Structures are given as C-alpha cells and as structure tokens.
Amino acid sequence: MNIGILALQGAFAAHQRVLTDLGASVTLVRGVEDVDGLDGIVLPGGESTTMSMLLDSSGIAAPLRERVRNGFPVFGTCAGLILLAEKIIDGRADQQQLGGLAITARRNGYGRQIDSFEASITICEIENTFAMNGVFIRAPRIEEATGDVEVLGTVNGDVVLVRQGNILGATFHPELSDDHRVHEMFLKMVSRYHNDLEQAQEVRS
Ligand code: GLN
C-alpha cells in the first residue's frame, strides 16, 4: 500500500514513522505530481491556515478536492481535520477548505497552546471498543456533526474521532501515541476501498 502524507508543513514525520512501522510504503506529497499513484493520503497536524495556502499555491488543492469528493481514502488529524470540515469557526476568511466531512469545527476550540492536553479516548468501532491515550495540541473542537458522520471516538462527551465514507478525521494526534490502532483503522479503510474498486472492475469486464 502506498500512502501519501501531505508534507507541505506540519507534523508529517511522525505519521511517516507510524505508517512505515505498520508496513505501508509512504510518499511525502509536496507537489501535484506526487498525488498520482497513491492508495490513500494523510493530512497531518500543523497550521490549517498555512496548509490551506500552500495547498493552493502548490496546485495540490484542486486534484485532492476532486479525489476526496470521489471517495478516495483520506485521514486528517488536527489541522488536517480542519481542512476536511465543511464548516469552520474562527478560521481565516480566505481559508480554503477541501471539505468532505459534514462537521463544524472550531479552530483552537480548547484554547491556546498552553491549554494542550492528553486524555483517554474511548473508541468504538463495530466489534471493537478500546481506550487510547490522545494528544491534543491546539486542537479543533467538533461542534456539530450531521447524521452522515459516524462518531468513532469521544472524550468527556466531545466527539474527537469521526468517519464519513472513506474520510477519517481526528481532532487529536494519534501519530504521537505508541498506540497505532487508529492508523490501522485507516489502512483497513484503504484496503477495503481498493478491494471494492477491483471487484467492481471485474464485474464490468
Ligand atoms: N490550531 C491549528 C490550526 O488551526 C491546529 C493545531 C494542530 O494541528 N496541532 O490549524
């Protein structure tokens, strides 16, 4: 599996380590030519306003938005989740969204850098419930999620991990924990997506 990690800015190196540990091959996505041939892509944490500007100037925004719209697997963490949110509160007026996740996210919704925290997240996926430590760094807060969005993880009643179709979004930094189960969840989504595509192609031919 070849997983792209958007590497324009932010916390991409830790994602690279986790995905490599899990046996995936990784492409750091820095230009539009890196988007082809990927099986899925990770949008890391960082600064969503800067990342949105760089997505635009690099030309990656348009093909990526198109892929996300067509069901391509994408995993956004923290700033990455903000980029995928259909609505943002406290964003910059000119902040461009990739969209795809029917949530409202408030930037820095838990306060400033000093209010960063760790908390135990309860994760519920079909047939699989577990707790894992989550690192929240100037995290966005999900203020609303529509019915199309599956809630997979919560902390004290706050939604922190969501999935909609092939989009996975975390307000925290799973790449900074020793627990790699959220990344495993994403890799399963990627292989399911590609198996389904292959089956559809076989039926057609
Ligand atoms: N506060 C940052 C933003 O708005 C996100 C922080 C993070 O990714 N750790 O983009």
mmCIF file of C-alpha atoms and ligand atoms in Angstrom:
data_model
loop_
_atom_site.group_PDB
_atom_site.id
_atom_site.type_symbol
_atom_site.label_atom_id
_atom_site.label_comp_id
_atom_site.label_asym_id
_atom_site.label_seq_id
_atom_site.Cartn_x
_atom_site.Cartn_y
_atom_site.Cartn_z
ATOM 1 C CA MET A 1 0.000 0.000 0.000
ATOM 2 C CA ASN A 2 1.340 3.392 -0.954
ATOM 3 C CA ILE A 3 0.114 6.069 1.422
ATOM 4 C CA GLY A 4 0.760 9.741 0.726
ATOM 5 C CA ILE A 5 1.399 12.156 3.559
ATOM 6 C CA LEU A 6 0.896 15.806 2.793
ATOM 7 C CA ALA A 7 4.311 17.258 3.632
ATOM 8 C CA LEU A 8 3.946 20.954 2.886
ATOM 9 C CA GLN A 9 4.044 21.882 6.558
ATOM 10 C CA GLY A 10 3.435 20.382 9.991
ATOM 11 C CA ALA A 11 3.715 17.023 11.733
ATOM 12 C CA PHE A 12 4.227 14.684 8.797
ATOM 13 C CA ALA A 13 7.395 12.885 10.020
ATOM 14 C CA ALA A 14 5.645 11.129 12.935
ATOM 15 C CA HIS A 15 2.926 9.834 10.597
ATOM 16 C CA GLN A 16 5.652 8.532 8.311
ATOM 17 C CA ARG A 17 7.202 6.550 11.188
ATOM 18 C CA VAL A 18 3.875 5.002 12.226
ATOM 19 C CA LEU A 19 2.812 4.043 8.705
ATOM 20 C CA THR A 20 6.234 2.598 7.909
ATOM 21 C CA ASP A 21 6.083 0.566 11.160
ATOM 22 C CA LEU A 22 2.727 -0.787 10.023
ATOM 23 C CA GLY A 23 4.269 -1.945 6.740
ATOM 24 C CA ALA A 24 2.913 0.695 4.370
ATOM 25 C CA SER A 25 5.140 2.458 1.897
ATOM 26 C CA VAL A 26 4.981 6.219 2.194
ATOM 27 C CA THR A 27 5.205 9.047 -0.318
ATOM 28 C CA LEU A 28 5.731 12.548 1.016
ATOM 29 C CA VAL A 29 3.406 14.744 -1.032
ATOM 30 C CA ARG A 30 4.989 18.102 -1.823
ATOM 31 C CA GLY A 31 3.886 18.714 -5.384
ATOM 32 C CA VAL A 32 0.959 17.933 -7.610
ATOM 33 C CA GLU A 33 2.958 15.155 -9.340
ATOM 34 C CA ASP A 34 3.096 13.241 -6.025
ATOM 35 C CA VAL A 35 -0.688 12.840 -5.865
ATOM 36 C CA ASP A 36 -0.840 10.207 -8.637
ATOM 37 C CA GLY A 37 -0.380 6.560 -7.739
ATOM 38 C CA LEU A 38 -1.395 6.906 -4.096
ATOM 39 C CA ASP A 39 -3.791 4.478 -2.409
ATOM 40 C CA GLY A 40 -4.758 6.937 0.322
ATOM 41 C CA ILE A 41 -3.497 10.155 1.870
ATOM 42 C CA VAL A 42 -2.877 11.543 5.363
ATOM 43 C CA LEU A 43 -3.297 15.246 6.102
ATOM 44 C CA PRO A 44 -1.193 15.910 9.214
ATOM 45 C CA GLY A 45 -1.482 18.429 12.036
ATOM 46 C CA GLY A 46 0.181 21.801 11.739
ATOM 47 C CA GLU A 47 -1.398 25.116 10.935
ATOM 48 C CA SER A 48 -4.510 24.788 8.804
ATOM 49 C CA THR A 49 -4.380 28.386 7.521
ATOM 50 C CA THR A 50 -0.799 27.952 6.266
ATOM 51 C CA MET A 51 -1.515 24.498 4.904
ATOM 52 C CA SER A 52 -4.541 25.752 3.006
ATOM 53 C CA MET A 53 -2.445 28.499 1.380
ATOM 54 C CA LEU A 54 0.290 26.010 0.431
ATOM 55 C CA LEU A 55 -2.271 23.536 -0.916
ATOM 56 C CA ASP A 56 -3.491 26.247 -3.223
ATOM 57 C CA SER A 57 -0.113 27.596 -4.362
ATOM 58 C CA SER A 58 1.302 24.091 -4.959
ATOM 59 C CA GLY A 59 -1.699 23.202 -7.120
ATOM 60 C CA ILE A 60 -2.449 20.162 -4.911
ATOM 61 C CA ALA A 61 -5.787 21.537 -3.655
ATOM 62 C CA ALA A 62 -7.807 21.013 -6.845
ATOM 63 C CA PRO A 63 -6.874 17.362 -7.630
ATOM 64 C CA LEU A 64 -7.068 16.439 -3.948
ATOM 65 C CA ARG A 65 -10.509 18.011 -3.523
ATOM 66 C CA GLU A 66 -11.675 16.104 -6.596
ATOM 67 C CA ARG A 67 -10.350 12.783 -5.248
ATOM 68 C CA VAL A 68 -11.874 13.297 -1.806
ATOM 69 C CA ARG A 69 -15.213 14.056 -3.459
ATOM 70 C CA ASN A 70 -14.966 10.769 -5.378
ATOM 71 C CA GLY A 71 -14.396 8.618 -2.307
ATOM 72 C CA PHE A 72 -10.589 8.471 -2.173
ATOM 73 C CA PRO A 73 -9.450 7.446 1.363
ATOM 74 C CA VAL A 74 -8.134 10.359 3.404
ATOM 75 C CA PHE A 75 -7.168 10.680 7.066
ATOM 76 C CA GLY A 76 -6.991 14.172 8.575
ATOM 77 C CA THR A 77 -5.514 14.789 12.015
ATOM 78 C CA CYS A 78 -5.957 18.084 13.869
ATOM 79 C CA ALA A 79 -5.219 20.787 11.227
ATOM 80 C CA GLY A 80 -5.847 18.037 8.636
ATOM 81 C CA LEU A 81 -9.330 17.517 10.065
ATOM 82 C CA ILE A 82 -9.943 21.274 9.874
ATOM 83 C CA LEU A 83 -9.115 21.191 6.130
ATOM 84 C CA LEU A 84 -11.729 18.474 5.623
ATOM 85 C CA ALA A 85 -14.512 20.150 7.646
ATOM 86 C CA GLU A 86 -17.409 21.539 5.617
ATOM 87 C CA LYS A 87 -17.659 24.425 8.094
ATOM 88 C CA ILE A 88 -15.028 26.117 10.268
ATOM 89 C CA ILE A 89 -15.490 28.619 13.052
ATOM 90 C CA ASP A 90 -12.619 31.004 13.843
ATOM 91 C CA GLY A 91 -10.847 30.248 10.579
ATOM 92 C CA ARG A 92 -9.275 32.887 8.382
ATOM 93 C CA ALA A 93 -11.686 34.498 5.974
ATOM 94 C CA ASP A 94 -9.610 33.329 2.989
ATOM 95 C CA GLN A 95 -9.015 29.803 4.324
ATOM 96 C CA GLN A 96 -9.817 27.310 1.526
ATOM 97 C CA GLN A 97 -11.453 24.038 2.503
ATOM 98 C CA LEU A 98 -11.057 20.646 0.885
ATOM 99 C CA GLY A 99 -14.355 19.695 2.513
ATOM 100 C CA GLY A 100 -15.958 16.270 2.565
ATOM 101 C CA LEU A 101 -16.646 15.903 6.294
ATOM 102 C CA ALA A 102 -20.085 17.166 7.314
ATOM 103 C CA ILE A 103 -18.896 18.669 10.587
ATOM 104 C CA THR A 104 -18.476 22.135 12.057
ATOM 105 C CA ALA A 105 -15.001 22.521 13.585
ATOM 106 C CA ARG A 106 -13.934 25.391 15.811
ATOM 107 C CA ARG A 107 -10.229 26.141 15.409
ATOM 108 C CA ASN A 108 -8.329 26.182 18.693
ATOM 109 C CA GLY A 109 -11.600 25.108 20.318
ATOM 110 C CA TYR A 110 -9.896 24.083 23.597
ATOM 111 C CA GLY A 111 -7.839 27.258 23.933
ATOM 112 C CA ARG A 112 -4.272 28.199 23.136
ATOM 113 C CA GLN A 113 -1.032 26.197 23.022
ATOM 114 C CA ILE A 114 -0.837 26.220 26.831
ATOM 115 C CA ASP A 115 -4.221 24.507 27.012
ATOM 116 C CA SER A 116 -2.928 21.487 25.080
ATOM 117 C CA PHE A 117 -3.673 18.256 26.970
ATOM 118 C CA GLU A 118 -3.680 14.472 26.952
ATOM 119 C CA ALA A 119 -6.826 12.454 27.630
ATOM 120 C CA SER A 120 -8.103 8.899 27.410
ATOM 121 C CA ILE A 121 -10.268 8.487 24.337
ATOM 122 C CA THR A 122 -12.987 5.867 24.126
ATOM 123 C CA ILE A 123 -13.020 4.431 20.642
ATOM 124 C CA CYS A 124 -15.980 2.387 19.415
ATOM 125 C CA GLU A 125 -15.775 0.733 16.061
ATOM 126 C CA ILE A 126 -18.010 -2.148 15.074
ATOM 127 C CA GLU A 127 -16.943 -5.192 17.166
ATOM 128 C CA ASN A 128 -14.037 -3.269 18.599
ATOM 129 C CA THR A 129 -14.083 -0.941 21.603
ATOM 130 C CA PHE A 130 -10.921 0.276 23.256
ATOM 131 C CA ALA A 131 -9.386 3.206 25.109
ATOM 132 C CA MET A 132 -6.285 5.008 23.918
ATOM 133 C CA ASN A 133 -4.303 8.000 25.030
ATOM 134 C CA GLY A 134 -4.866 11.044 22.837
ATOM 135 C CA VAL A 135 -2.590 14.070 22.499
ATOM 136 C CA PHE A 136 -4.495 17.317 21.843
ATOM 137 C CA ILE A 137 -2.389 20.279 20.653
ATOM 138 C CA ARG A 138 -4.320 23.480 19.993
ATOM 139 C CA ALA A 139 -6.961 21.073 18.860
ATOM 140 C CA PRO A 140 -10.091 21.927 16.954
ATOM 141 C CA ARG A 141 -13.397 21.158 18.641
ATOM 142 C CA ILE A 142 -16.115 19.422 16.678
ATOM 143 C CA GLU A 143 -19.194 21.485 17.463
ATOM 144 C CA GLU A 144 -21.587 19.704 15.177
ATOM 145 C CA ALA A 145 -21.641 16.502 13.142
ATOM 146 C CA THR A 146 -24.558 15.652 10.864
ATOM 147 C CA GLY A 147 -26.224 12.241 10.693
ATOM 148 C CA ASP A 148 -23.957 11.074 7.846
ATOM 149 C CA VAL A 149 -20.941 11.232 10.129
ATOM 150 C CA GLU A 150 -20.074 8.193 12.260
ATOM 151 C CA VAL A 151 -18.797 9.077 15.710
ATOM 152 C CA LEU A 152 -15.932 6.697 16.499
ATOM 153 C CA GLY A 153 -14.223 8.384 19.436
ATOM 154 C CA THR A 154 -15.172 10.646 22.335
ATOM 155 C CA VAL A 155 -13.565 12.328 25.343
ATOM 156 C CA ASN A 156 -15.907 13.539 28.106
ATOM 157 C CA GLY A 157 -18.796 13.692 25.668
ATOM 158 C CA ASP A 158 -16.804 15.590 22.993
ATOM 159 C CA VAL A 159 -16.542 13.972 19.585
ATOM 160 C CA VAL A 160 -12.839 13.553 18.674
ATOM 161 C CA LEU A 161 -12.746 10.818 16.000
ATOM 162 C CA VAL A 162 -15.177 10.652 13.079
ATOM 163 C CA ARG A 163 -15.644 8.833 9.794
ATOM 164 C CA GLN A 164 -17.749 9.664 6.800
ATOM 165 C CA GLY A 165 -17.419 7.254 3.900
ATOM 166 C CA ASN A 166 -13.683 6.949 3.291
ATOM 167 C CA ILE A 167 -12.774 10.053 5.275
ATOM 168 C CA LEU A 168 -11.362 9.554 8.763
ATOM 169 C CA GLY A 169 -10.815 12.612 10.972
ATOM 170 C CA ALA A 170 -9.211 13.018 14.407
ATOM 171 C CA THR A 171 -9.008 16.232 16.415
ATOM 172 C CA PHE A 172 -6.001 14.747 18.236
ATOM 173 C CA HIS A 173 -2.563 13.446 17.146
ATOM 174 C CA PRO A 174 -2.699 9.625 17.001
ATOM 175 C CA GLU A 175 0.777 9.643 15.420
ATOM 176 C CA LEU A 176 2.195 10.883 18.745
ATOM 177 C CA SER A 177 0.920 7.907 20.780
ATOM 178 C CA ASP A 178 2.547 4.491 20.895
ATOM 179 C CA ASP A 179 -0.850 3.062 20.077
ATOM 180 C CA HIS A 180 -1.201 2.665 16.313
ATOM 181 C CA ARG A 181 -4.745 1.365 16.171
ATOM 182 C CA VAL A 182 -6.250 4.482 14.558
ATOM 183 C CA HIS A 183 -3.694 4.294 11.754
ATOM 184 C CA GLU A 184 -4.526 0.582 11.414
ATOM 185 C CA MET A 185 -8.175 1.554 11.098
ATOM 186 C CA PHE A 186 -7.244 3.879 8.231
ATOM 187 C CA LEU A 187 -5.144 1.244 6.452
ATOM 188 C CA LYS A 188 -8.125 -1.144 6.658
ATOM 189 C CA MET A 189 -10.326 1.547 5.079
ATOM 190 C CA VAL A 190 -7.768 1.930 2.276
ATOM 191 C CA SER A 191 -7.566 -1.795 1.523
ATOM 192 C CA ARG A 192 -11.360 -2.178 1.639
ATOM 193 C CA TYR A 193 -11.711 0.729 -0.815
ATOM 194 C CA HIS A 194 -9.249 -0.819 -3.258
ATOM 195 C CA ASN A 195 -10.760 -4.328 -2.966
ATOM 196 C CA ASP A 196 -14.193 -2.865 -3.730
ATOM 197 C CA LEU A 197 -12.778 -0.991 -6.748
ATOM 198 C CA GLU A 198 -11.139 -4.155 -8.070
ATOM 199 C CA GLN A 199 -14.322 -6.179 -7.631
ATOM 200 C CA ALA A 200 -16.337 -3.510 -9.444
ATOM 201 C CA GLN A 201 -13.817 -3.624 -12.299
ATOM 202 C CA GLU A 202 -14.035 -7.433 -12.514
ATOM 203 C CA VAL A 203 -17.820 -7.284 -12.702
ATOM 204 C CA ARG A 204 -17.590 -4.746 -15.525
ATOM 205 C CA SER A 205 -15.023 -6.663 -17.598
HETATM 206 N N1 GLN B 1 -4.637 25.161 15.703
HETATM 207 C C1 GLN B 1 -4.144 24.592 14.489
HETATM 208 C C2 GLN B 1 -4.944 25.092 13.289
HETATM 209 O O1 GLN B 1 -5.867 25.794 13.425
HETATM 210 C C3 GLN B 1 -4.192 23.074 14.540
HETATM 211 C C4 GLN B 1 -3.199 22.558 15.547
HETATM 212 C C5 GLN B 1 -2.641 21.217 15.228
HETATM 213 O O2 GLN B 1 -2.739 20.718 14.115
HETATM 214 N N2 GLN B 1 -1.969 20.644 16.194
HETATM 215 O O3 GLN B 1 -4.629 24.785 12.188
#
